[in-house]
Amino acid sequence: MLEHPTLSQFVLDQEAKAGGSGQFTDILLDIGVVGKAISYEMNRAGISDILGEAGVENASGDVVQKLDVRSNEMFIKYLSKTEHFCALASEEEEGIVALESGKNSDYVIAFDPLDGSSNIDYNVSVGTIFSIHKRLSKPGRPGTIKDFLQPGKDQVAAGYIIYGSSTMLVYSTGQGVHGFTLDQGIGEWMLSHPNITIPKACDIYSANEAYTRTWDEVSQRFLEEFKHGNDKATSRHIGSLVADLHRNMLKGGLYFRPYDDHKKKSAKLRLNYELKPLAYIINQAGGYATTGLDNILEIIPEDLHQKLPMIAGNAYIVQEYETIFKASNS
Ligand code: AHM
Ligand code: MG
């Protein structure tokens, strides 16, 4: 059972090699603790009156589920106590949570506590996503909104937890992507997927094809050609971003969510909580993520809850789309 390194052993070792102070190990372990708590609640959801809608909408106007609220509370309460962050931002909160307790910390964290939450009630995989930046504001006081308006390429760490047939924590600090599986028996994250690299073949596509009619023509045509230009092409779409990207990263594949309207204005996914961290992971695994017009990691957020398209996966396919899409927009 203990033949795999634990999360703390692995991160401490990596941090020591990079000359770090150990603070990052504590940060990742804290995220791991909240992940374990969410996983535990989720496994008991059917018997603890925590399924269903909470009866409110979040900052983006989405219907919020009870488990969204619960996961958000757990993240905010637990991370606020750690003194590791001078501010937090959550997909579920209108503004940032500035932290007096972490005023001397150098870091801020943005998170989507429970992504894909419309799937929760039906035992379909969902996830938690996080993005960590060094603060831009002066230390000695709580962080400010400008700490969150940084491009994804400046993240110092990002990752996700996937609550699926097993619970996994996947992260990168810019030295590859590493995945840990939760051993429920001993409550430890064990290294199960070191150095994740996207395989060369890109046969899977993941898109909500019900929206095809709302897409611009270039995006419609690109997906049609992807489907018909490869005998092995197959569709896999869960509708939980973390689960769709996780599978595509391990098997090779294209995640396809262009603008949701012909005028190329409306999009669903959130830059700070979903696109930036997942693009960072995809990039570290050898892939690429674009909006069609821009490398997601280069975009400076205009506001906390900005929404944009995401086309992500094997670099050569995503870059091909970007080239065609850009040309049609120039
Ligand atoms: P959420 O953060 O409110 O759960 O929304 C994000 C989710 C993604 O996980 C998923 O890919 C997408 O919404 C699905 O949206 P749609 O049902 O419009 O295709
Ligand atoms: Mg989300």
Coordinates of C-alpha atoms and ligand atoms in Angstrom, one line a residue:
M1 CA 0.0 0.0 0.0
L2 CA 2.8 2.4 0.8
E3 CA 4.9 1.8 -2.2
H4 CA 3.8 5.2 -3.7
P5 CA 5.1 8.5 -2.2
T6 CA 2.4 10.5 -0.4
L7 CA 1.6 14.1 -1.5
S8 CA 3.6 15.6 1.3
Q9 CA 6.7 13.5 0.6
F10 CA 6.5 14.3 -3.1
V11 CA 5.9 18.0 -2.9
L12 CA 8.5 18.5 -0.1
D13 CA 11.0 16.7 -2.2
Q14 CA 10.2 18.8 -5.3
E15 CA 10.3 22.0 -3.3
A16 CA 13.6 21.1 -1.7
K17 CA 15.1 20.5 -5.2
A18 CA 13.8 23.9 -6.3
G19 CA 15.2 25.6 -3.2
G20 CA 11.8 26.4 -1.7
S21 CA 10.9 27.0 2.0
G22 CA 8.3 24.3 2.3
Q23 CA 5.4 26.8 2.2
F24 CA 4.1 25.4 -1.0
T25 CA 3.9 21.9 0.5
D26 CA 1.7 23.3 3.3
I27 CA -0.5 25.1 0.7
L28 CA -1.0 22.0 -1.4
L29 CA -1.7 19.9 1.7
D30 CA -4.3 22.4 2.9
I31 CA -6.0 22.2 -0.5
G32 CA -5.8 18.4 -0.2
V33 CA -7.6 18.6 3.2
V34 CA -10.5 20.5 1.8
G35 CA -10.6 18.2 -1.2
K36 CA -10.9 15.2 1.2
A37 CA -13.7 16.9 3.2
I38 CA -15.6 17.6 -0.1
S39 CA -15.1 14.1 -1.3
Y40 CA -16.4 12.7 2.0
E41 CA -19.5 14.9 1.9
M42 CA -20.1 14.0 -1.7
N43 CA -20.0 10.3 -1.0
R44 CA -22.7 10.7 1.6
A45 CA -24.7 13.2 -0.3
G46 CA -27.7 11.0 -0.9
I47 CA -28.2 10.4 2.8
S48 CA -27.4 13.7 4.3
D49 CA -30.0 16.1 2.7
I50 CA -27.3 17.9 0.7
L51 CA -28.5 17.2 -2.8
G52 CA -30.5 19.7 -5.0
E53 CA -30.6 23.4 -5.6
A54 CA -29.8 25.9 -2.9
G55 CA -32.4 28.4 -4.2
V56 CA -30.0 31.2 -5.1
E57 CA -27.9 32.3 -8.1
N58 CA -24.1 32.9 -8.0
A59 CA -22.1 35.9 -9.3
S60 CA -22.3 34.5 -12.8
G61 CA -26.1 34.0 -12.7
D62 CA -25.9 30.2 -12.4
V63 CA -28.3 28.2 -10.3
V64 CA -26.3 27.2 -7.2
Q65 CA -26.5 23.7 -5.8
K66 CA -26.4 23.0 -2.0
L67 CA -23.1 21.2 -2.5
D68 CA -21.7 24.3 -4.3
V69 CA -22.5 26.4 -1.2
R70 CA -21.1 23.8 1.2
S71 CA -17.9 23.3 -0.8
N72 CA -17.4 27.1 -1.1
E73 CA -17.9 27.5 2.7
M74 CA -15.4 24.8 3.4
F75 CA -12.8 26.3 1.2
I76 CA -13.2 29.8 2.6
K77 CA -13.4 28.8 6.2
Y78 CA -10.4 26.4 6.1
L79 CA -8.1 28.5 3.9
S80 CA -8.9 31.7 5.9
K81 CA -7.4 30.0 9.0
T82 CA -4.1 29.0 7.3
E83 CA -2.5 32.4 6.9
H84 CA -1.2 31.1 3.6
F85 CA -3.2 33.6 1.5
C86 CA -3.7 37.3 1.7
A87 CA -7.0 37.0 -0.4
L88 CA -9.3 34.4 -1.9
A89 CA -11.6 34.6 -4.9
S90 CA -14.3 32.1 -5.6
E91 CA -16.6 31.5 -8.6
E92 CA -19.4 31.6 -6.0
E93 CA -18.6 35.0 -4.5
E94 CA -19.3 38.4 -6.0
G95 CA -16.1 40.0 -4.8
I96 CA -12.8 38.9 -3.3
V97 CA -12.4 37.7 0.3
A98 CA -9.5 39.9 1.6
L99 CA -7.8 38.2 4.5
E100 CA -6.4 40.1 7.5
S101 CA -5.1 36.8 8.8
G102 CA -2.9 36.3 5.8
K103 CA -1.8 39.9 5.3
N104 CA 1.9 38.9 5.4
S105 CA 1.5 36.1 2.9
D106 CA 2.8 36.5 -0.7
Y107 CA 0.0 34.5 -2.3
V108 CA -3.6 34.7 -3.5
I109 CA -5.8 31.8 -4.6
A110 CA -8.8 31.7 -7.0
F111 CA -11.0 28.6 -7.1
D112 CA -14.1 27.0 -8.4
P113 CA -15.1 25.0 -5.4
L114 CA -17.4 22.6 -7.3
D115 CA -17.3 22.6 -11.1
G116 CA -19.9 20.8 -13.2
S117 CA -22.3 21.0 -10.3
S118 CA -25.4 20.4 -12.4
N119 CA -24.1 16.8 -12.5
I120 CA -23.9 16.3 -8.7
D121 CA -27.3 14.9 -8.1
Y122 CA -26.7 12.1 -10.7
N123 CA -23.4 10.6 -9.5
V124 CA -21.5 12.1 -12.5
S125 CA -17.9 13.2 -11.9
V126 CA -17.4 16.8 -10.8
G127 CA -14.3 18.7 -9.8
T128 CA -12.6 21.5 -7.8
I129 CA -10.2 23.9 -9.7
F130 CA -7.6 26.2 -8.2
S131 CA -5.2 28.9 -9.4
I132 CA -2.4 30.4 -7.2
H133 CA -0.6 33.7 -8.0
K134 CA 2.0 35.7 -6.1
R135 CA 0.5 39.0 -4.9
L136 CA 1.1 42.3 -6.8
S137 CA -0.2 44.4 -3.9
K138 CA 2.1 45.4 -1.0
P139 CA 2.5 42.9 1.8
G140 CA 1.5 43.7 5.3
R141 CA -2.2 44.2 4.4
P142 CA -4.8 42.0 2.9
G143 CA -4.7 41.4 -0.9
T144 CA -6.7 43.4 -3.4
I145 CA -8.5 42.7 -6.7
K146 CA -5.5 43.6 -8.7
D147 CA -3.8 40.5 -7.4
F148 CA -6.3 38.4 -9.3
L149 CA -6.1 40.3 -12.6
Q150 CA -2.9 38.6 -13.7
P151 CA -2.3 36.5 -16.8
G152 CA -2.3 32.7 -16.4
K153 CA 1.3 32.4 -17.4
D154 CA 2.2 34.1 -14.1
Q155 CA 0.4 31.4 -12.0
V156 CA 2.9 29.8 -9.5
A157 CA 0.7 26.7 -9.2
A158 CA -2.6 25.4 -10.5
G159 CA -4.5 22.2 -10.3
Y160 CA -7.8 20.4 -9.8
I161 CA -9.4 17.7 -7.8
I162 CA -11.7 15.3 -9.6
Y163 CA -14.4 13.4 -7.7
G164 CA -15.0 10.4 -9.9
S165 CA -14.7 6.6 -9.7
S166 CA -11.7 7.5 -7.5
T167 CA -10.8 11.0 -6.1
M168 CA -7.7 12.5 -7.6
L169 CA -5.7 15.7 -7.0
V170 CA -3.7 16.9 -10.0
Y171 CA -1.3 19.9 -9.8
S172 CA 1.6 21.7 -11.4
T173 CA 4.0 24.2 -10.0
G174 CA 5.6 24.6 -13.4
Q175 CA 7.6 21.4 -13.2
G176 CA 5.3 19.0 -14.9
V177 CA 1.9 17.7 -14.0
H178 CA 1.5 15.1 -11.2
G179 CA -1.6 13.2 -10.1
F180 CA -2.4 11.7 -6.7
T181 CA -5.2 9.3 -5.9
L182 CA -6.9 9.5 -2.6
D183 CA -6.5 6.3 -0.6
Q184 CA -9.8 6.4 1.2
G185 CA -8.7 3.8 3.8
I186 CA -5.8 5.8 5.2
G187 CA -6.9 9.3 4.0
E188 CA -3.7 10.0 2.1
W189 CA -3.1 11.3 -1.4
M190 CA -0.7 8.8 -3.1
L191 CA 1.3 9.6 -6.2
S192 CA -0.3 7.5 -8.9
H193 CA 0.3 9.6 -12.1
P194 CA 3.7 11.2 -12.1
N195 CA 4.7 13.5 -15.1
I196 CA 1.5 13.4 -17.0
T197 CA 2.0 14.0 -20.7
I198 CA -0.7 14.1 -23.3
P199 CA -0.4 11.2 -25.7
K200 CA 0.2 12.1 -29.4
A201 CA -3.0 10.7 -30.9
C202 CA -6.0 13.1 -30.7
D203 CA -9.1 11.0 -31.5
I204 CA -11.5 12.2 -28.8
Y205 CA -13.6 15.3 -29.1
S206 CA -15.7 16.8 -26.2
A207 CA -18.2 19.4 -27.1
N208 CA -21.8 20.2 -26.2
E209 CA -23.1 19.6 -29.8
A210 CA -26.5 20.8 -28.9
Y211 CA -25.0 24.3 -29.2
T212 CA -23.5 23.8 -32.7
R213 CA -26.1 25.9 -34.4
T214 CA -25.1 28.9 -32.2
W215 CA -21.4 28.7 -33.1
D216 CA -19.7 30.7 -35.8
E217 CA -19.2 29.0 -39.2
V218 CA -15.4 28.4 -38.8
S219 CA -15.9 26.6 -35.5
Q220 CA -18.8 24.5 -36.9
R221 CA -16.7 23.5 -39.9
F222 CA -13.6 22.7 -37.9
L223 CA -15.4 20.2 -35.7
E224 CA -17.1 18.6 -38.7
E225 CA -13.6 18.2 -40.3
F226 CA -12.2 16.8 -37.1
K227 CA -15.0 14.2 -36.9
H228 CA -14.8 13.2 -40.6
G229 CA -11.1 13.5 -41.2
N230 CA -10.1 10.7 -38.7
D231 CA -11.5 7.2 -38.8
K232 CA -10.8 6.8 -35.1
A233 CA -12.6 10.0 -34.1
T234 CA -15.0 9.5 -31.2
S235 CA -17.1 11.7 -29.0
R236 CA -16.9 11.8 -25.2
H237 CA -18.7 14.7 -23.4
I238 CA -19.5 14.6 -19.7
G239 CA -20.4 18.2 -19.3
S240 CA -18.0 18.5 -16.3
L241 CA -15.1 20.5 -17.5
V242 CA -12.6 18.9 -15.1
A243 CA -13.6 15.4 -16.0
D244 CA -13.6 16.1 -19.8
L245 CA -10.2 17.7 -19.6
H246 CA -8.8 15.0 -17.3
R247 CA -9.8 12.2 -19.6
N248 CA -8.5 14.1 -22.7
M249 CA -5.2 14.8 -21.0
L250 CA -4.7 11.1 -20.2
K251 CA -5.9 9.8 -23.6
G252 CA -5.3 12.7 -26.0
G253 CA -8.3 14.7 -27.2
L254 CA -9.9 18.0 -28.1
Y255 CA -12.1 20.0 -25.7
F256 CA -14.2 22.3 -27.8
R257 CA -16.3 25.2 -26.3
P258 CA -16.2 28.2 -28.7
Y259 CA -18.3 31.3 -28.4
D260 CA -21.9 30.5 -27.7
D261 CA -23.3 32.9 -30.2
H262 CA -22.7 34.0 -33.8
K263 CA -21.6 37.5 -32.8
K264 CA -18.7 35.9 -30.8
K265 CA -19.6 37.7 -27.6
S266 CA -21.1 35.2 -25.2
A267 CA -19.2 32.4 -23.5
K268 CA -19.8 30.1 -20.5
L269 CA -16.5 29.3 -18.9
R270 CA -14.7 31.6 -16.4
L271 CA -11.2 32.8 -17.1
N272 CA -10.0 33.1 -13.5
Y273 CA -11.5 30.0 -12.0
E274 CA -11.6 27.5 -14.9
L275 CA -9.6 28.6 -18.0
K276 CA -6.4 29.9 -16.5
P277 CA -5.7 27.0 -14.2
L278 CA -6.8 24.3 -16.6
A279 CA -4.8 25.9 -19.5
Y280 CA -1.7 25.9 -17.2
I281 CA -2.1 22.2 -16.5
I282 CA -2.7 21.4 -20.2
N283 CA 0.3 23.4 -21.2
Q284 CA 2.5 21.7 -18.6
A285 CA 1.3 18.3 -20.0
G286 CA 2.5 19.4 -23.5
G287 CA -0.9 20.6 -24.8
Y288 CA -2.3 24.1 -25.6
A289 CA -5.4 26.1 -24.8
T290 CA -6.8 29.0 -26.8
T291 CA -10.0 31.1 -27.0
G292 CA -9.5 31.0 -30.8
L293 CA -8.0 34.5 -30.8
D294 CA -5.6 34.3 -27.9
N295 CA -3.4 31.9 -25.9
I296 CA -5.4 31.6 -22.7
L297 CA -2.2 31.9 -20.6
E298 CA -1.5 35.4 -22.1
I299 CA -4.8 37.0 -21.3
I300 CA -5.0 39.6 -18.6
P301 CA -8.4 39.3 -17.0
E302 CA -10.6 42.4 -17.3
D303 CA -12.6 41.5 -14.2
L304 CA -12.9 38.7 -11.6
H305 CA -15.7 36.8 -13.4
Q306 CA -14.8 37.3 -17.1
K307 CA -16.1 34.5 -19.3
L308 CA -14.4 33.3 -22.5
P309 CA -14.3 30.3 -24.9
M310 CA -11.9 27.5 -24.5
I311 CA -10.5 25.1 -27.1
A312 CA -7.9 22.9 -25.4
G313 CA -6.0 19.6 -25.8
N314 CA -3.3 18.3 -28.1
A315 CA -1.2 21.3 -29.2
Y316 CA -1.1 20.6 -32.9
I317 CA -4.9 20.4 -33.3
V318 CA -5.6 23.4 -31.0
Q319 CA -3.0 25.5 -32.8
E320 CA -4.5 24.5 -36.2
Y321 CA -7.9 25.8 -35.0
E322 CA -6.4 29.0 -33.7
T323 CA -4.7 29.7 -37.0
I324 CA -7.9 29.2 -39.0
F325 CA -10.1 31.1 -36.5
K326 CA -7.7 34.0 -36.3
A327 CA -7.4 34.3 -40.1
S328 CA -11.2 34.4 -40.3
N329 CA -11.3 37.2 -37.8
S330 CA -8.6 39.4 -39.3
Ligands
AHM1 P1 -20.3 25.4 -13.3 O1 -19.0 25.9 -12.8 O2 -21.4 26.3 -12.9 O3 -20.6 24.0 -12.9 O4 -20.3 25.5 -14.9 C1 -19.2 25.0 -15.6 C2 -19.6 23.8 -16.3 C3 -18.5 23.0 -16.9 O5 -18.0 22.0 -16.0 C4 -19.1 22.4 -18.1 O6 -18.1 22.0 -19.1 C5 -20.1 23.4 -18.6 O7 -20.5 24.1 -17.4 C6 -21.2 22.8 -19.2 O8 -22.1 23.8 -19.6 P2 -23.3 23.5 -20.6 O9 -24.3 22.6 -19.9 O10 -23.9 24.8 -21.0 O11 -22.7 22.8 -21.8
MG2 MG -17.2 25.9 -13.0

